[in-house]
Amino acid sequence: MSRLSRLQRQVLSLYRELLRAGRGKPGAEARVRAEFRQHASLPRSDVLRIEYLYRRGRRQLQLLRSGHTTAMGAFVRLRGATEEPHSAGVQRTPPEDSDSTRSPLDSTGSPETPPDGR
């Protein structure tokens, strides 16, 4: 096996630290493993994406280590709440909302995400 790069060593270290920090917190270890498996197929040449995910993982590690974190979960879309796939070239317009007292929750019961993603 070839020697690991500095970034690879950092990612493996982060993985171990996340697993240790997640011990005793429901869902944390499974979530950490799932996240790392999901991105395991990234090509080594995609350094920008890897560094971004590494920084994101560092922030999650800080949150896990804080005394306020008691569990770790994931937001998932329910199977019944998925939309129909759109036909190629056909755009669907959202329904007009004339009622200004619209609920802050979308049709799936989860908070709406602003257009800028924040």
Tab-separated table of N, CA, C and O in Angstrom:
chain	number	residue	atom	x	y	z
A	1	MET	N	0.845	-1.183	0.000
A	1	MET	CA	0.000	0.000	0.000
A	1	MET	C	0.887	1.240	0.000
A	1	MET	O	1.903	1.310	0.681
A	2	SER	N	0.508	2.213	-0.786
A	2	SER	CA	1.294	3.441	-0.848
A	2	SER	C	1.063	4.286	0.401
A	2	SER	O	0.092	4.104	1.129
A	3	ARG	N	1.984	5.202	0.619
A	3	ARG	CA	1.870	6.083	1.781
A	3	ARG	C	0.664	6.996	1.620
A	3	ARG	O	0.336	7.432	0.526
A	4	LEU	N	0.027	7.296	2.742
A	4	LEU	CA	-1.140	8.172	2.711
A	4	LEU	C	-0.695	9.627	2.640
A	4	LEU	O	0.299	10.013	3.256
A	5	SER	N	-1.453	10.417	1.910
A	5	SER	CA	-1.169	11.852	1.840
A	5	SER	C	-1.568	12.501	3.163
A	5	SER	O	-2.260	11.899	3.996
A	6	ARG	N	-1.151	13.730	3.354
A	6	ARG	CA	-1.486	14.455	4.580
A	6	ARG	C	-2.998	14.593	4.722
A	6	ARG	O	-3.557	14.383	5.802
A	7	LEU	N	-3.674	14.902	3.626
A	7	LEU	CA	-5.122	15.058	3.663
A	7	LEU	C	-5.808	13.739	4.005
A	7	LEU	O	-6.757	13.708	4.789
A	8	GLN	N	-5.324	12.636	3.458
A	8	GLN	CA	-5.907	11.328	3.775
A	8	GLN	C	-5.740	11.005	5.259
A	8	GLN	O	-6.668	10.496	5.895
A	9	ARG	N	-4.561	11.295	5.805
A	9	ARG	CA	-4.343	11.061	7.241
A	9	ARG	C	-5.282	11.923	8.077
A	9	ARG	O	-5.817	11.475	9.093
A	10	GLN	N	-5.493	13.181	7.652
A	10	GLN	CA	-6.404	14.078	8.379
A	10	GLN	C	-7.831	13.542	8.350
A	10	GLN	O	-8.546	13.586	9.359
A	11	VAL	N	-8.264	13.053	7.187
A	11	VAL	CA	-9.634	12.532	7.049
A	11	VAL	C	-9.817	11.288	7.927
A	11	VAL	O	-10.836	11.161	8.625
A	12	LEU	N	-8.835	10.391	7.929
A	12	LEU	CA	-8.936	9.198	8.773
A	12	LEU	C	-8.941	9.571	10.254
A	12	LEU	O	-9.681	8.984	11.051
A	13	SER	N	-8.144	10.549	10.615
A	13	SER	CA	-8.112	11.014	11.997
A	13	SER	C	-9.462	11.615	12.389
A	13	SER	O	-9.978	11.363	13.478
A	14	LEU	N	-10.033	12.401	11.483
A	14	LEU	CA	-11.352	12.998	11.731
A	14	LEU	C	-12.396	11.903	11.918
A	14	LEU	O	-13.235	11.980	12.819
A	15	TYR	N	-12.332	10.867	11.093
A	15	TYR	CA	-13.273	9.751	11.199
A	15	TYR	C	-13.202	9.114	12.588
A	15	TYR	O	-14.222	8.908	13.253
A	16	ARG	N	-11.982	8.821	13.040
A	16	ARG	CA	-11.819	8.219	14.369
A	16	ARG	C	-12.314	9.158	15.466
A	16	ARG	O	-12.988	8.731	16.411
A	17	GLU	N	-11.992	10.450	15.353
A	17	GLU	CA	-12.434	11.421	16.361
A	17	GLU	C	-13.956	11.529	16.410
A	17	GLU	O	-14.548	11.623	17.491
A	18	LEU	N	-14.595	11.525	15.228
A	18	LEU	CA	-16.057	11.598	15.186
A	18	LEU	C	-16.686	10.364	15.831
A	18	LEU	O	-17.675	10.465	16.558
A	19	LEU	N	-16.117	9.190	15.552
A	19	LEU	CA	-16.647	7.967	16.158
A	19	LEU	C	-16.493	8.008	17.678
A	19	LEU	O	-17.407	7.632	18.411
A	20	ARG	N	-15.350	8.476	18.157
A	20	ARG	CA	-15.142	8.572	19.611
A	20	ARG	C	-16.101	9.576	20.238
A	20	ARG	O	-16.672	9.320	21.299
A	21	ALA	N	-16.256	10.732	19.593
A	21	ALA	CA	-17.134	11.773	20.138
A	21	ALA	C	-18.586	11.338	20.120
A	21	ALA	O	-19.389	11.785	20.938
A	22	GLY	N	-18.934	10.455	19.181
A	22	GLY	CA	-20.313	10.019	19.057
A	22	GLY	C	-20.710	8.867	19.954
A	22	GLY	O	-21.887	8.516	20.020
A	23	ARG	N	-19.742	8.295	20.652
A	23	ARG	CA	-20.067	7.179	21.558
A	23	ARG	C	-21.072	7.629	22.603
A	23	ARG	O	-20.925	8.669	23.223
A	24	GLY	N	-22.106	6.840	22.772
A	24	GLY	CA	-23.118	7.141	23.782
A	24	GLY	C	-24.171	8.137	23.324
A	24	GLY	O	-25.070	8.462	24.079
A	25	LYS	N	-24.057	8.621	22.103
A	25	LYS	CA	-25.069	9.546	21.577
A	25	LYS	C	-25.847	8.814	20.492
A	25	LYS	O	-25.279	8.407	19.477
A	26	PRO	N	-27.130	8.626	20.707
A	26	PRO	CA	-27.939	7.836	19.774
A	26	PRO	C	-27.849	8.350	18.330
A	26	PRO	O	-27.993	9.533	18.072
A	27	GLY	N	-27.571	7.440	17.424
A	27	GLY	CA	-27.551	7.752	16.004
A	27	GLY	C	-26.249	8.338	15.497
A	27	GLY	O	-26.057	8.451	14.290
A	28	ALA	N	-25.336	8.708	16.366
A	28	ALA	CA	-24.122	9.405	15.937
A	28	ALA	C	-23.177	8.490	15.161
A	28	ALA	O	-22.722	8.847	14.077
A	29	GLU	N	-22.882	7.323	15.707
A	29	GLU	CA	-21.930	6.439	15.037
A	29	GLU	C	-22.453	5.990	13.676
A	29	GLU	O	-21.707	5.973	12.691
A	30	ALA	N	-23.712	5.644	13.610
A	30	ALA	CA	-24.298	5.217	12.332
A	30	ALA	C	-24.262	6.354	11.315
A	30	ALA	O	-23.976	6.135	10.136
A	31	ARG	N	-24.556	7.565	11.768
A	31	ARG	CA	-24.550	8.720	10.865
A	31	ARG	C	-23.148	8.994	10.350
A	31	ARG	O	-22.940	9.273	9.169
A	32	VAL	N	-22.147	8.914	11.229
A	32	VAL	CA	-20.757	9.151	10.822
A	32	VAL	C	-20.346	8.118	9.781
A	32	VAL	O	-19.805	8.470	8.720
A	33	ARG	N	-20.621	6.854	10.059
A	33	ARG	CA	-20.259	5.801	9.103
A	33	ARG	C	-20.958	5.992	7.760
A	33	ARG	O	-20.347	5.834	6.699
A	34	ALA	N	-22.234	6.335	7.804
A	34	ALA	CA	-22.996	6.526	6.566
A	34	ALA	C	-22.451	7.693	5.751
A	34	ALA	O	-22.322	7.606	4.526
A	35	GLU	N	-22.119	8.793	6.426
A	35	GLU	CA	-21.568	9.964	5.717
A	35	GLU	C	-20.247	9.615	5.047
A	35	GLU	O	-20.009	9.984	3.898
A	36	PHE	N	-19.361	8.921	5.769
A	36	PHE	CA	-18.064	8.586	5.196
A	36	PHE	C	-18.204	7.576	4.063
A	36	PHE	O	-17.513	7.680	3.058
A	37	ARG	N	-19.107	6.611	4.211
A	37	ARG	CA	-19.321	5.647	3.121
A	37	ARG	C	-19.886	6.323	1.884
A	37	ARG	O	-19.541	5.975	0.756
A	38	GLN	N	-20.773	7.287	2.104
A	38	GLN	CA	-21.404	7.989	0.986
A	38	GLN	C	-20.352	8.702	0.130
A	38	GLN	O	-20.463	8.749	-1.083
A	39	HIS	N	-19.330	9.229	0.776
A	39	HIS	CA	-18.323	10.011	0.050
A	39	HIS	C	-17.030	9.244	-0.190
A	39	HIS	O	-16.054	9.812	-0.681
A	40	ALA	N	-17.011	7.956	0.100
A	40	ALA	CA	-15.798	7.155	-0.056
A	40	ALA	C	-15.383	7.018	-1.514
A	40	ALA	O	-14.202	6.833	-1.813
A	41	SER	N	-16.314	7.141	-2.419
A	41	SER	CA	-15.999	6.951	-3.837
A	41	SER	C	-15.524	8.232	-4.526
A	41	SER	O	-15.295	8.224	-5.734
A	42	LEU	N	-15.354	9.301	-3.773
A	42	LEU	CA	-14.842	10.535	-4.373
A	42	LEU	C	-13.444	10.280	-4.926
A	42	LEU	O	-12.613	9.664	-4.254
A	43	PRO	N	-13.154	10.771	-6.118
A	43	PRO	CA	-11.794	10.585	-6.649
A	43	PRO	C	-10.780	11.390	-5.834
A	43	PRO	O	-11.091	12.466	-5.333
A	44	ARG	N	-9.579	10.855	-5.705
A	44	ARG	CA	-8.526	11.536	-4.948
A	44	ARG	C	-8.200	12.901	-5.526
A	44	ARG	O	-7.733	13.784	-4.826
A	45	SER	N	-8.471	13.084	-6.792
A	45	SER	CA	-8.147	14.352	-7.453
A	45	SER	C	-9.143	15.464	-7.115
A	45	SER	O	-8.871	16.634	-7.390
A	46	ASP	N	-10.279	15.122	-6.522
A	46	ASP	CA	-11.294	16.129	-6.180
A	46	ASP	C	-10.970	16.744	-4.812
A	46	ASP	O	-11.734	16.646	-3.861
A	47	VAL	N	-9.820	17.410	-4.740
A	47	VAL	CA	-9.290	17.923	-3.479
A	47	VAL	C	-10.201	18.999	-2.889
A	47	VAL	O	-10.419	19.031	-1.676
A	48	LEU	N	-10.755	19.867	-3.719
A	48	LEU	CA	-11.617	20.934	-3.199
A	48	LEU	C	-12.826	20.362	-2.472
A	48	LEU	O	-13.180	20.811	-1.383
A	49	ARG	N	-13.465	19.374	-3.055
A	49	ARG	CA	-14.639	18.750	-2.435
A	49	ARG	C	-14.242	18.024	-1.142
A	49	ARG	O	-14.931	18.103	-0.138
A	50	ILE	N	-13.113	17.327	-1.178
A	50	ILE	CA	-12.650	16.609	0.003
A	50	ILE	C	-12.345	17.585	1.133
A	50	ILE	O	-12.720	17.358	2.282
A	51	GLU	N	-11.676	18.689	0.811
A	51	GLU	CA	-11.363	19.688	1.843
A	51	GLU	C	-12.630	20.319	2.399
A	51	GLU	O	-12.722	20.577	3.596
A	52	TYR	N	-13.617	20.566	1.530
A	52	TYR	CA	-14.890	21.111	1.991
A	52	TYR	C	-15.554	20.146	2.977
A	52	TYR	O	-16.001	20.541	4.057
A	53	LEU	N	-15.612	18.866	2.612
A	53	LEU	CA	-16.226	17.867	3.486
A	53	LEU	C	-15.441	17.711	4.782
A	53	LEU	O	-16.017	17.501	5.846
A	54	TYR	N	-14.119	17.850	4.701
A	54	TYR	CA	-13.290	17.770	5.909
A	54	TYR	C	-13.624	18.920	6.861
A	54	TYR	O	-13.810	18.710	8.056
A	55	ARG	N	-13.716	20.134	6.329
A	55	ARG	CA	-14.065	21.290	7.175
A	55	ARG	C	-15.460	21.125	7.766
A	55	ARG	O	-15.699	21.442	8.935
A	56	ARG	N	-16.395	20.616	6.974
A	56	ARG	CA	-17.746	20.368	7.475
A	56	ARG	C	-17.730	19.338	8.603
A	56	ARG	O	-18.405	19.491	9.624
A	57	GLY	N	-16.921	18.309	8.434
A	57	GLY	CA	-16.787	17.290	9.467
A	57	GLY	C	-16.175	17.849	10.740
A	57	GLY	O	-16.575	17.468	11.848
A	58	ARG	N	-15.221	18.759	10.607
A	58	ARG	CA	-14.614	19.395	11.784
A	58	ARG	C	-15.660	20.189	12.566
A	58	ARG	O	-15.679	20.160	13.791
A	59	ARG	N	-16.524	20.906	11.840
A	59	ARG	CA	-17.588	21.667	12.517
A	59	ARG	C	-18.561	20.720	13.223
A	59	ARG	O	-19.002	20.984	14.341
A	60	GLN	N	-18.888	19.606	12.580
A	60	GLN	CA	-19.773	18.630	13.212
A	60	GLN	C	-19.122	18.010	14.437
A	60	GLN	O	-19.788	17.733	15.434
A	61	LEU	N	-17.809	17.819	14.390
A	61	LEU	CA	-17.090	17.289	15.544
A	61	LEU	C	-17.172	18.264	16.718
A	61	LEU	O	-17.401	17.853	17.856
A	62	GLN	N	-17.020	19.544	16.443
A	62	GLN	CA	-17.142	20.544	17.510
A	62	GLN	C	-18.536	20.495	18.135
A	62	GLN	O	-18.677	20.585	19.357
A	63	LEU	N	-19.547	20.348	17.291
A	63	LEU	CA	-20.916	20.262	17.811
A	63	LEU	C	-21.115	19.005	18.651
A	63	LEU	O	-21.754	19.044	19.703
A	64	LEU	N	-20.572	17.881	18.187
A	64	LEU	CA	-20.715	16.637	18.942
A	64	LEU	C	-20.021	16.727	20.294
A	64	LEU	O	-20.496	16.190	21.283
A	65	ARG	N	-18.886	17.388	20.333
A	65	ARG	CA	-18.130	17.512	21.582
A	65	ARG	C	-18.751	18.501	22.559
A	65	ARG	O	-18.454	18.445	23.744
A	66	SER	N	-19.577	19.407	22.043
A	66	SER	CA	-20.203	20.375	22.942
A	66	SER	C	-21.154	19.636	23.874
A	66	SER	O	-21.719	18.598	23.529
A	67	GLY	N	-21.342	20.156	25.047
A	67	GLY	CA	-22.201	19.505	26.021
A	67	GLY	C	-23.668	19.544	25.661
A	67	GLY	O	-24.482	18.857	26.275
A	68	HIS	N	-24.035	20.323	24.657
A	68	HIS	CA	-25.437	20.484	24.306
A	68	HIS	C	-25.956	19.377	23.391
A	68	HIS	O	-27.153	19.189	23.271
A	69	THR	N	-25.067	18.652	22.735
A	69	THR	CA	-25.479	17.610	21.808
A	69	THR	C	-25.776	16.328	22.567
A	69	THR	O	-24.930	15.808	23.277
A	70	THR	N	-26.994	15.829	22.402
A	70	THR	CA	-27.376	14.585	23.080
A	70	THR	C	-27.622	13.451	22.103
A	70	THR	O	-27.595	12.288	22.482
A	71	ALA	N	-27.892	13.774	20.844
A	71	ALA	CA	-28.142	12.757	19.827
A	71	ALA	C	-27.830	13.359	18.471
A	71	ALA	O	-27.661	14.561	18.330
A	72	MET	N	-27.770	12.496	17.477
A	72	MET	CA	-27.472	12.965	16.128
A	72	MET	C	-28.435	12.280	15.179
A	72	MET	O	-28.588	11.063	15.216
A	73	GLY	N	-29.089	13.049	14.350
A	73	GLY	CA	-30.041	12.484	13.409
A	73	GLY	C	-29.792	13.011	12.021
A	73	GLY	O	-28.845	13.742	11.773
A	74	ALA	N	-30.651	12.637	11.120
A	74	ALA	CA	-30.544	13.089	9.742
A	74	ALA	C	-31.926	13.470	9.256
A	74	ALA	O	-32.922	12.872	9.655
A	75	PHE	N	-31.960	14.461	8.394
A	75	PHE	CA	-33.217	14.829	7.772
A	75	PHE	C	-33.409	13.934	6.566
A	75	PHE	O	-32.553	13.851	5.693
A	76	VAL	N	-34.527	13.244	6.542
A	76	VAL	CA	-34.818	12.362	5.422
A	76	VAL	C	-36.191	12.692	4.879
A	76	VAL	O	-37.086	13.110	5.615
A	77	ARG	N	-36.351	12.519	3.604
A	77	ARG	CA	-37.649	12.738	2.979
A	77	ARG	C	-38.450	11.449	3.075
A	77	ARG	O	-37.944	10.381	2.766
A	78	LEU	N	-39.666	11.560	3.528
A	78	LEU	CA	-40.525	10.398	3.635
A	78	LEU	C	-40.844	9.868	2.252
A	78	LEU	O	-40.984	10.624	1.294
A	79	ARG	N	-41.003	8.566	2.134
A	79	ARG	CA	-41.250	7.966	0.816
A	79	ARG	C	-42.530	8.472	0.174
A	79	ARG	O	-42.600	8.679	-1.002
A	80	GLY	N	-43.561	8.699	0.947
A	80	GLY	CA	-44.831	9.156	0.396
A	80	GLY	C	-44.822	10.631	0.017
A	80	GLY	O	-45.698	11.096	-0.685
A	81	ALA	N	-43.809	11.368	0.437
A	81	ALA	CA	-43.779	12.807	0.205
A	81	ALA	C	-42.936	13.204	-0.996
A	81	ALA	O	-42.694	14.372	-1.224
A	82	THR	N	-42.494	12.241	-1.793
A	82	THR	CA	-41.666	12.586	-2.945
A	82	THR	C	-42.529	13.103	-4.075
A	82	THR	O	-43.679	12.711	-4.243
A	83	GLU	N	-41.951	13.996	-4.849
A	83	GLU	CA	-42.685	14.568	-5.971
A	83	GLU	C	-42.522	13.682	-7.190
A	83	GLU	O	-41.593	12.898	-7.297
A	84	GLU	N	-43.431	13.865	-8.152
A	84	GLU	CA	-43.344	13.146	-9.396
A	84	GLU	C	-42.165	13.686	-10.193
A	84	GLU	O	-41.870	14.863	-10.153
A	85	PRO	N	-41.473	12.825	-10.924
A	85	PRO	CA	-40.395	13.326	-11.769
A	85	PRO	C	-40.972	14.207	-12.871
A	85	PRO	O	-42.038	13.929	-13.409
A	86	HIS	N	-40.265	15.268	-13.175
A	86	HIS	CA	-40.726	16.199	-14.198
A	86	HIS	C	-40.365	15.673	-15.577
A	86	HIS	O	-39.329	15.061	-15.780
A	87	SER	N	-41.226	15.937	-16.552
A	87	SER	CA	-40.949	15.541	-17.921
A	87	SER	C	-39.881	16.457	-18.489
A	87	SER	O	-39.768	17.613	-18.106
A	88	ALA	N	-39.092	15.951	-19.415
A	88	ALA	CA	-38.024	16.746	-20.011
A	88	ALA	C	-38.621	17.919	-20.775
A	88	ALA	O	-39.520	17.762	-21.583
A	89	GLY	N	-38.132	19.092	-20.513
A	89	GLY	CA	-38.574	20.286	-21.216
A	89	GLY	C	-39.857	20.892	-20.690
A	89	GLY	O	-40.252	21.962	-21.113
A	90	VAL	N	-40.559	20.221	-19.799
A	90	VAL	CA	-41.809	20.740	-19.270
A	90	VAL	C	-41.543	21.270	-17.865
A	90	VAL	O	-41.100	20.537	-16.996
A	91	GLN	N	-41.802	22.548	-17.672
A	91	GLN	CA	-41.607	23.133	-16.361
A	91	GLN	C	-42.943	23.261	-15.672
A	91	GLN	O	-43.929	23.646	-16.283
A	92	ARG	N	-42.960	22.928	-14.404
A	92	ARG	CA	-44.167	23.048	-13.615
A	92	ARG	C	-44.100	24.329	-12.822
A	92	ARG	O	-43.109	24.616	-12.179
A	93	THR	N	-45.165	25.101	-12.860
A	93	THR	CA	-45.186	26.343	-12.096
A	93	THR	C	-45.839	26.081	-10.760
A	93	THR	O	-46.797	25.319	-10.668
A	94	PRO	N	-45.307	26.694	-9.713
A	94	PRO	CA	-45.928	26.495	-8.407
A	94	PRO	C	-47.313	27.125	-8.374
A	94	PRO	O	-47.570	28.104	-9.073
A	95	PRO	N	-48.217	26.582	-7.581
A	95	PRO	CA	-49.562	27.145	-7.516
A	95	PRO	C	-49.525	28.554	-6.922
A	95	PRO	O	-48.695	28.869	-6.084
A	96	GLU	N	-50.428	29.377	-7.399
A	96	GLU	CA	-50.541	30.740	-6.880
A	96	GLU	C	-50.986	30.671	-5.428
A	96	GLU	O	-51.879	29.923	-5.089
A	97	ASP	N	-50.369	31.444	-4.583
A	97	ASP	CA	-50.721	31.455	-3.165
A	97	ASP	C	-51.266	32.831	-2.829
A	97	ASP	O	-50.530	33.754	-2.535
A	98	SER	N	-52.572	32.954	-2.895
A	98	SER	CA	-53.186	34.246	-2.645
A	98	SER	C	-53.378	34.504	-1.158
A	98	SER	O	-53.610	35.622	-0.741
A	99	ASP	N	-53.273	33.465	-0.349
A	99	ASP	CA	-53.477	33.614	1.082
A	99	ASP	C	-52.159	34.013	1.737
A	99	ASP	O	-51.179	33.294	1.695
A	100	SER	N	-52.097	35.171	2.345
A	100	SER	CA	-50.865	35.661	2.951
A	100	SER	C	-50.597	35.021	4.307
A	100	SER	O	-49.555	35.240	4.890
A	101	THR	N	-51.523	34.235	4.819
A	101	THR	CA	-51.334	33.586	6.120
A	101	THR	C	-50.844	32.157	5.928
A	101	THR	O	-51.244	31.259	6.640
A	102	ARG	N	-49.971	31.961	4.975
A	102	ARG	CA	-49.449	30.649	4.659
A	102	ARG	C	-48.617	30.097	5.811
A	102	ARG	O	-47.889	30.813	6.467
A	103	SER	N	-48.722	28.811	6.043
A	103	SER	CA	-47.981	28.154	7.112
A	103	SER	C	-46.492	28.159	6.790
A	103	SER	O	-46.106	28.036	5.630
A	104	PRO	N	-45.621	28.296	7.799
A	104	PRO	CA	-44.183	28.248	7.534
A	104	PRO	C	-43.700	26.843	7.190
A	104	PRO	O	-42.554	26.648	6.886
A	105	LEU	N	-44.581	25.861	7.228
A	105	LEU	CA	-44.211	24.504	6.865
A	105	LEU	C	-44.686	24.216	5.457
A	105	LEU	O	-45.760	24.611	5.057
A	106	ASP	N	-43.870	23.495	4.688
A	106	ASP	CA	-44.294	23.142	3.340
A	106	ASP	C	-45.237	21.938	3.398
A	106	ASP	O	-45.608	21.471	4.465
A	107	SER	N	-45.595	21.400	2.254
A	107	SER	CA	-46.591	20.332	2.203
A	107	SER	C	-46.130	19.044	2.867
A	107	SER	O	-46.939	18.198	3.199
A	108	THR	N	-44.830	18.851	3.072
A	108	THR	CA	-44.339	17.635	3.713
A	108	THR	C	-44.280	17.768	5.223
A	108	THR	O	-43.934	16.837	5.915
A	109	GLY	N	-44.591	18.968	5.755
A	109	GLY	CA	-44.567	19.159	7.185
A	109	GLY	C	-43.224	19.603	7.721
A	109	GLY	O	-43.003	19.636	8.901
A	110	SER	N	-42.291	19.909	6.806
A	110	SER	CA	-40.971	20.376	7.247
A	110	SER	C	-40.817	21.853	6.889
A	110	SER	O	-41.469	22.338	5.980
A	111	PRO	N	-39.949	22.564	7.588
A	111	PRO	CA	-39.779	23.999	7.306
A	111	PRO	C	-39.327	24.235	5.885
A	111	PRO	O	-38.562	23.440	5.337
A	112	GLU	N	-39.787	25.310	5.305
A	112	GLU	CA	-39.388	25.648	3.951
A	112	GLU	C	-37.958	26.130	3.940
A	112	GLU	O	-37.487	26.764	4.867
A	113	THR	N	-37.250	25.832	2.861
A	113	THR	CA	-35.890	26.318	2.688
A	113	THR	C	-35.954	27.552	1.801
A	113	THR	O	-36.528	27.502	0.726
A	114	PRO	N	-35.356	28.659	2.237
A	114	PRO	CA	-35.350	29.856	1.391
A	114	PRO	C	-34.621	29.573	0.088
A	114	PRO	O	-33.783	28.671	0.034
A	115	PRO	N	-34.905	30.345	-0.965
A	115	PRO	CA	-34.287	30.104	-2.261
A	115	PRO	C	-32.765	30.139	-2.229
A	115	PRO	O	-32.115	29.476	-2.997
A	116	ASP	N	-32.177	30.937	-1.329
A	116	ASP	CA	-30.710	31.019	-1.296
A	116	ASP	C	-30.103	29.865	-0.491
A	116	ASP	O	-28.879	29.803	-0.333
A	117	GLY	N	-30.911	28.948	0.068
A	117	GLY	CA	-30.440	27.773	0.750
A	117	GLY	C	-30.007	27.990	2.187
A	117	GLY	O	-29.436	27.119	2.805
A	118	ARG	N	-30.220	29.146	2.744
A	118	ARG	CA	-29.796	29.420	4.127
A	118	ARG	C	-30.877	29.141	5.122
A	118	ARG	O	-31.983	29.124	4.940
